[in-house]
mmCIF file with all atom_site columns, C-alpha atoms in Angstrom:
data_model
loop_
_atom_site.group_PDB
_atom_site.id
_atom_site.type_symbol
_atom_site.label_atom_id
_atom_site.label_alt_id
_atom_site.label_comp_id
_atom_site.label_asym_id
_atom_site.label_entity_id
_atom_site.label_seq_id
_atom_site.pdbx_PDB_ins_code
_atom_site.Cartn_x
_atom_site.Cartn_y
_atom_site.Cartn_z
_atom_site.occupancy
_atom_site.B_iso_or_equiv
_atom_site.pdbx_formal_charge
_atom_site.auth_seq_id
_atom_site.auth_comp_id
_atom_site.auth_asym_id
_atom_site.auth_atom_id
_atom_site.pdbx_PDB_model_num
ATOM 1   C CA . UNK K 1 1   ? -21.876 -32.303 22.866  1.00 52.00 ? 7   UNK K CA 1
ATOM 2   C CA . UNK K 1 2   ? -18.842 -34.295 21.892  1.00 57.00 ? 8   UNK K CA 1
ATOM 3   C CA . UNK K 1 3   ? -19.335 -37.982 21.452  1.00 58.00 ? 9   UNK K CA 1
ATOM 4   C CA . UNK K 1 4   ? -22.894 -37.762 20.090  1.00 58.00 ? 10  UNK K CA 1
ATOM 5   C CA . UNK K 1 5   ? -23.391 -39.023 16.550  1.00 60.00 ? 11  UNK K CA 1
ATOM 6   C CA . UNK K 1 6   ? -24.464 -36.537 13.888  1.00 57.00 ? 12  UNK K CA 1
ATOM 7   C CA . UNK K 1 7   ? -27.987 -36.919 12.457  1.00 58.00 ? 13  UNK K CA 1
ATOM 8   C CA . UNK K 1 8   ? -28.086 -38.821 9.156   1.00 55.00 ? 14  UNK K CA 1
ATOM 9   C CA . UNK K 1 9   ? -30.500 -38.729 6.250   1.00 55.00 ? 15  UNK K CA 1
ATOM 10  C CA . UNK K 1 10  ? -31.559 -41.641 4.108   1.00 57.00 ? 16  UNK K CA 1
ATOM 11  C CA . UNK K 1 11  ? -28.511 -40.980 1.884   1.00 57.00 ? 17  UNK K CA 1
ATOM 12  C CA . UNK K 1 12  ? -26.280 -41.456 4.962   1.00 59.00 ? 18  UNK K CA 1
ATOM 13  C CA . UNK K 1 13  ? -24.752 -37.981 4.509   1.00 58.00 ? 19  UNK K CA 1
ATOM 14  C CA . UNK K 1 14  ? -24.456 -36.180 7.853   1.00 59.00 ? 20  UNK K CA 1
ATOM 15  C CA . UNK K 1 15  ? -26.231 -32.840 8.226   1.00 59.00 ? 21  UNK K CA 1
ATOM 16  C CA . UNK K 1 16  ? -24.534 -30.140 10.168  1.00 57.00 ? 22  UNK K CA 1
ATOM 17  C CA . UNK K 1 17  ? -26.581 -27.547 11.975  1.00 61.00 ? 23  UNK K CA 1
ATOM 18  C CA . UNK K 1 18  ? -24.025 -24.820 11.229  1.00 59.00 ? 24  UNK K CA 1
ATOM 19  C CA . UNK K 1 19  ? -24.784 -22.575 8.284   1.00 64.00 ? 25  UNK K CA 1
ATOM 20  C CA . UNK K 1 20  ? -22.043 -21.342 6.009   1.00 62.00 ? 26  UNK K CA 1
ATOM 21  C CA . UNK K 1 21  ? -21.332 -17.626 6.153   1.00 67.00 ? 27  UNK K CA 1
ATOM 22  C CA . UNK K 1 22  ? -22.108 -15.824 2.938   1.00 65.00 ? 28  UNK K CA 1
ATOM 23  C CA . UNK K 1 23  ? -21.046 -12.432 1.686   1.00 69.00 ? 29  UNK K CA 1
ATOM 24  C CA . UNK K 1 24  ? -23.109 -10.160 -0.500  1.00 72.00 ? 30  UNK K CA 1
ATOM 25  C CA . UNK K 1 25  ? -21.061 -7.922  -2.767  1.00 70.00 ? 31  UNK K CA 1
ATOM 26  C CA . UNK K 1 26  ? -22.813 -4.989  -4.348  1.00 74.00 ? 32  UNK K CA 1
ATOM 27  C CA . UNK K 1 27  ? -21.335 -3.495  -7.495  1.00 74.00 ? 33  UNK K CA 1
ATOM 28  C CA . UNK K 1 28  ? -22.408 -0.288  -9.119  1.00 75.00 ? 34  UNK K CA 1
ATOM 29  C CA . UNK K 1 29  ? -21.945 0.755   -12.700 1.00 76.00 ? 35  UNK K CA 1
ATOM 30  C CA . UNK K 1 30  ? -21.501 4.255   -14.092 1.00 74.00 ? 36  UNK K CA 1
ATOM 31  C CA . UNK K 1 31  ? -19.912 5.462   -10.875 1.00 74.00 ? 37  UNK K CA 1
ATOM 32  C CA . UNK K 1 32  ? -17.260 8.086   -11.389 1.00 77.00 ? 38  UNK K CA 1
ATOM 33  C CA . UNK K 1 33  ? -13.957 7.518   -9.726  1.00 74.00 ? 39  UNK K CA 1
ATOM 34  C CA . UNK K 1 34  ? -12.930 10.486  -7.625  1.00 75.00 ? 40  UNK K CA 1
ATOM 35  C CA . UNK K 1 35  ? -9.685  11.857  -8.964  1.00 74.00 ? 41  UNK K CA 1
ATOM 36  C CA . UNK K 1 36  ? -7.256  12.776  -6.268  1.00 72.00 ? 42  UNK K CA 1
ATOM 37  C CA . UNK K 1 37  ? -5.782  16.165  -6.972  1.00 76.00 ? 43  UNK K CA 1
ATOM 38  C CA . UNK K 1 38  ? -2.082  16.589  -6.475  1.00 74.00 ? 44  UNK K CA 1
ATOM 39  C CA . UNK K 1 39  ? -1.173  18.722  -3.484  1.00 78.00 ? 45  UNK K CA 1
ATOM 40  C CA . UNK K 1 40  ? 0.321   22.150  -4.020  1.00 81.00 ? 46  UNK K CA 1
ATOM 41  C CA . UNK K 1 41  ? 3.282   22.197  -3.490  1.00 87.00 ? 47  UNK K CA 1
ATOM 42  C CA . UNK K 1 42  ? 3.922   18.492  -4.155  1.00 89.00 ? 48  UNK K CA 1
ATOM 43  C CA . UNK K 1 43  ? 6.596   16.369  -2.527  1.00 89.00 ? 49  UNK K CA 1
ATOM 44  C CA . UNK K 1 44  ? 9.941   16.682  -4.306  1.00 89.00 ? 50  UNK K CA 1
ATOM 45  C CA . UNK K 1 45  ? 10.682  12.940  -4.085  1.00 90.00 ? 51  UNK K CA 1
ATOM 46  C CA . UNK K 1 46  ? 7.410   11.317  -5.257  1.00 90.00 ? 52  UNK K CA 1
ATOM 47  C CA . UNK K 1 47  ? 6.081   14.353  -7.193  1.00 88.00 ? 53  UNK K CA 1
ATOM 48  C CA . UNK K 1 48  ? 2.816   14.324  -5.227  1.00 88.00 ? 54  UNK K CA 1
ATOM 49  C CA . UNK K 1 49  ? 1.794   10.698  -5.770  1.00 88.00 ? 55  UNK K CA 1
ATOM 50  C CA . UNK K 1 50  ? 2.846   9.486   -2.318  1.00 89.00 ? 56  UNK K CA 1
ATOM 51  C CA . UNK K 1 51  ? 4.382   6.333   -3.819  1.00 91.00 ? 57  UNK K CA 1
ATOM 52  C CA . UNK K 1 52  ? 7.918   5.527   -4.950  1.00 93.00 ? 58  UNK K CA 1
ATOM 53  C CA . UNK K 1 53  ? 9.566   2.442   -6.423  1.00 93.00 ? 59  UNK K CA 1
ATOM 54  C CA . UNK K 1 54  ? 10.225  -0.263  -3.844  1.00 92.00 ? 60  UNK K CA 1
ATOM 55  C CA . UNK K 1 55  ? 13.843  -0.242  -2.660  1.00 89.00 ? 61  UNK K CA 1
ATOM 56  C CA . UNK K 1 56  ? 13.946  -4.007  -2.026  1.00 90.00 ? 62  UNK K CA 1
ATOM 57  C CA . UNK K 1 57  ? 12.754  -5.299  -5.406  1.00 89.00 ? 63  UNK K CA 1
ATOM 58  C CA . UNK K 1 58  ? 13.676  -2.186  -7.441  1.00 87.00 ? 64  UNK K CA 1
ATOM 59  C CA . UNK K 1 59  ? 10.057  -1.742  -8.556  1.00 89.00 ? 65  UNK K CA 1
ATOM 60  C CA . UNK K 1 60  ? 9.703   -5.241  -10.081 1.00 88.00 ? 66  UNK K CA 1
ATOM 61  C CA . UNK K 1 61  ? 7.443   -6.715  -7.389  1.00 90.00 ? 67  UNK K CA 1
ATOM 62  C CA . UNK K 1 62  ? 9.485   -9.896  -7.086  1.00 89.00 ? 68  UNK K CA 1
ATOM 63  C CA . UNK K 1 63  ? 12.806  -10.708 -5.459  1.00 89.00 ? 69  UNK K CA 1
ATOM 64  C CA . UNK K 1 64  ? 14.092  -13.468 -7.741  1.00 88.00 ? 70  UNK K CA 1
ATOM 65  C CA . UNK K 1 65  ? 15.673  -12.713 -11.151 1.00 82.00 ? 71  UNK K CA 1
ATOM 66  C CA . UNK K 1 66  ? 15.083  -8.976  -10.801 1.00 76.00 ? 72  UNK K CA 1
ATOM 67  C CA . UNK K 1 67  ? 17.452  -8.227  -13.685 1.00 80.00 ? 73  UNK K CA 1
ATOM 68  C CA . UNK K 1 68  ? 15.410  -10.158 -16.275 1.00 82.00 ? 74  UNK K CA 1
ATOM 69  C CA . UNK K 1 69  ? 12.005  -9.105  -17.655 1.00 82.00 ? 75  UNK K CA 1
ATOM 70  C CA . UNK K 1 70  ? 10.618  -12.651 -17.624 1.00 84.00 ? 76  UNK K CA 1
ATOM 71  C CA . UNK K 1 71  ? 11.311  -15.522 -15.284 1.00 84.00 ? 77  UNK K CA 1
ATOM 72  C CA . UNK K 1 72  ? 12.993  -18.652 -16.635 1.00 88.00 ? 78  UNK K CA 1
ATOM 73  C CA . UNK K 1 73  ? 10.680  -21.474 -17.667 1.00 90.00 ? 79  UNK K CA 1
ATOM 74  C CA . UNK K 1 74  ? 9.249   -23.350 -14.704 1.00 89.00 ? 80  UNK K CA 1
ATOM 75  C CA . UNK K 1 75  ? 10.249  -20.794 -12.085 1.00 89.00 ? 81  UNK K CA 1
ATOM 76  C CA . UNK K 1 76  ? 7.632   -19.105 -9.905  1.00 90.00 ? 82  UNK K CA 1
ATOM 77  C CA . UNK K 1 77  ? 7.984   -15.518 -8.698  1.00 88.00 ? 83  UNK K CA 1
ATOM 78  C CA . UNK K 1 78  ? 8.964   -14.844 -5.111  1.00 91.00 ? 84  UNK K CA 1
ATOM 79  C CA . UNK K 1 79  ? 6.873   -11.803 -4.293  1.00 92.00 ? 85  UNK K CA 1
ATOM 80  C CA . UNK K 1 80  ? 8.484   -8.925  -2.446  1.00 91.00 ? 86  UNK K CA 1
ATOM 81  C CA . UNK K 1 81  ? 7.385   -8.723  1.178   1.00 92.00 ? 87  UNK K CA 1
ATOM 82  C CA . UNK K 1 82  ? 7.971   -4.984  1.421   1.00 90.00 ? 88  UNK K CA 1
ATOM 83  C CA . UNK K 1 83  ? 5.600   -3.897  -1.357  1.00 91.00 ? 89  UNK K CA 1
ATOM 84  C CA . UNK K 1 84  ? 3.443   -7.042  -1.580  1.00 90.00 ? 90  UNK K CA 1
ATOM 85  C CA . UNK K 1 85  ? 4.292   -7.494  -5.261  1.00 90.00 ? 91  UNK K CA 1
ATOM 86  C CA . UNK K 1 86  ? 3.090   -4.074  -6.402  1.00 92.00 ? 92  UNK K CA 1
ATOM 87  C CA . UNK K 1 87  ? 6.574   -2.631  -6.878  1.00 92.00 ? 93  UNK K CA 1
ATOM 88  C CA . UNK K 1 88  ? 5.543   0.537   -5.025  1.00 93.00 ? 94  UNK K CA 1
ATOM 89  C CA . UNK K 1 89  ? 6.272   1.699   -1.502  1.00 93.00 ? 95  UNK K CA 1
ATOM 90  C CA . UNK K 1 90  ? 5.227   4.757   0.530   1.00 91.00 ? 96  UNK K CA 1
ATOM 91  C CA . UNK K 1 91  ? 7.416   7.799   0.049   1.00 90.00 ? 97  UNK K CA 1
ATOM 92  C CA . UNK K 1 92  ? 9.742   8.214   3.012   1.00 87.00 ? 98  UNK K CA 1
ATOM 93  C CA . UNK K 1 93  ? 9.856   12.001  2.668   1.00 88.00 ? 99  UNK K CA 1
ATOM 94  C CA . UNK K 1 94  ? 6.114   12.804  2.757   1.00 88.00 ? 100 UNK K CA 1
ATOM 95  C CA . UNK K 1 95  ? 5.029   9.508   4.408   1.00 86.00 ? 101 UNK K CA 1
ATOM 96  C CA . UNK K 1 96  ? 2.608   8.763   1.568   1.00 86.00 ? 102 UNK K CA 1
ATOM 97  C CA . UNK K 1 97  ? 0.631   12.021  1.682   1.00 87.00 ? 103 UNK K CA 1
ATOM 98  C CA . UNK K 1 98  ? 2.201   13.571  -1.413  1.00 88.00 ? 104 UNK K CA 1
ATOM 99  C CA . UNK K 1 99  ? 2.502   16.945  0.320   1.00 88.00 ? 105 UNK K CA 1
ATOM 100 C CA . UNK K 1 100 ? 5.750   18.883  0.511   1.00 85.00 ? 106 UNK K CA 1
ATOM 101 C CA . UNK K 1 101 ? 7.562   18.375  3.799   1.00 82.00 ? 107 UNK K CA 1
ATOM 102 C CA . UNK K 1 102 ? 10.771  19.862  5.019   1.00 79.00 ? 108 UNK K CA 1
ATOM 103 C CA . UNK K 1 103 ? 13.580  17.530  5.976   1.00 75.00 ? 109 UNK K CA 1
ATOM 104 C CA . UNK K 1 104 ? 13.338  16.775  9.679   1.00 70.00 ? 110 UNK K CA 1
ATOM 105 C CA . UNK K 1 105 ? 16.123  18.123  11.818  1.00 65.00 ? 111 UNK K CA 1
ATOM 106 C CA . UNK K 1 106 ? 17.474  21.481  12.838  1.00 65.00 ? 112 UNK K CA 1
ATOM 107 C CA . UNK K 1 107 ? 16.657  24.534  10.760  1.00 61.00 ? 113 UNK K CA 1
ATOM 108 C CA . UNK K 1 108 ? 19.327  27.177  11.078  1.00 67.00 ? 114 UNK K CA 1
ATOM 109 C CA . UNK K 1 109 ? 18.271  30.742  10.414  1.00 63.00 ? 115 UNK K CA 1
ATOM 110 C CA . UNK K 1 110 ? 20.347  32.922  8.131   1.00 65.00 ? 116 UNK K CA 1
ATOM 111 C CA . UNK K 1 111 ? 21.690  36.313  9.230   1.00 64.00 ? 117 UNK K CA 1
ATOM 112 C CA . UNK K 1 112 ? 19.122  38.338  7.293   1.00 63.00 ? 118 UNK K CA 1
ATOM 113 C CA . UNK K 1 113 ? 16.278  36.234  8.757   1.00 61.00 ? 119 UNK K CA 1
ATOM 114 C CA . UNK K 1 114 ? 17.561  36.880  12.287  1.00 57.00 ? 120 UNK K CA 1
ATOM 115 C CA . UNK K 1 115 ? 17.738  40.638  11.684  1.00 59.00 ? 121 UNK K CA 1
ATOM 116 C CA . UNK K 1 116 ? 14.217  40.744  10.246  1.00 62.00 ? 122 UNK K CA 1
ATOM 117 C CA . UNK K 1 117 ? 12.938  38.806  13.290  1.00 61.00 ? 123 UNK K CA 1
ATOM 118 C CA . UNK K 1 118 ? 14.574  41.340  15.626  1.00 63.00 ? 124 UNK K CA 1
ATOM 119 C CA . UNK K 1 119 ? 13.082  44.328  13.757  1.00 62.00 ? 125 UNK K CA 1
ATOM 120 C CA . UNK K 1 120 ? 9.497   43.035  14.030  1.00 61.00 ? 126 UNK K CA 1
ATOM 121 C CA . UNK K 1 121 ? 7.322   45.027  16.504  1.00 59.00 ? 127 UNK K CA 1
#
């Protein structure tokens, strides 16, 4: 209840009855990383990786002094908000899957395709 004093010990340090949350992280060694196989056929833009260079930071990961390799002395990087500083963004053609996708829109059939469709039983 608000207004009640907290219990004190002889050291006059207040004790709180709330315990701190703790996280247990388990790590494993000698675990093989699953290699992701490239799709067949792969995307023509990202070559099957699903990632392309960020358009905002030009693949640098930061938005200040993009033209230089290193920042000037005393200047901190301003991380790109689009890629989160990784320099990579999802491919807009395959939407990050890496699989080949046709360009969205109308697909016009050619004359020989129309004739073969008409001749099918």
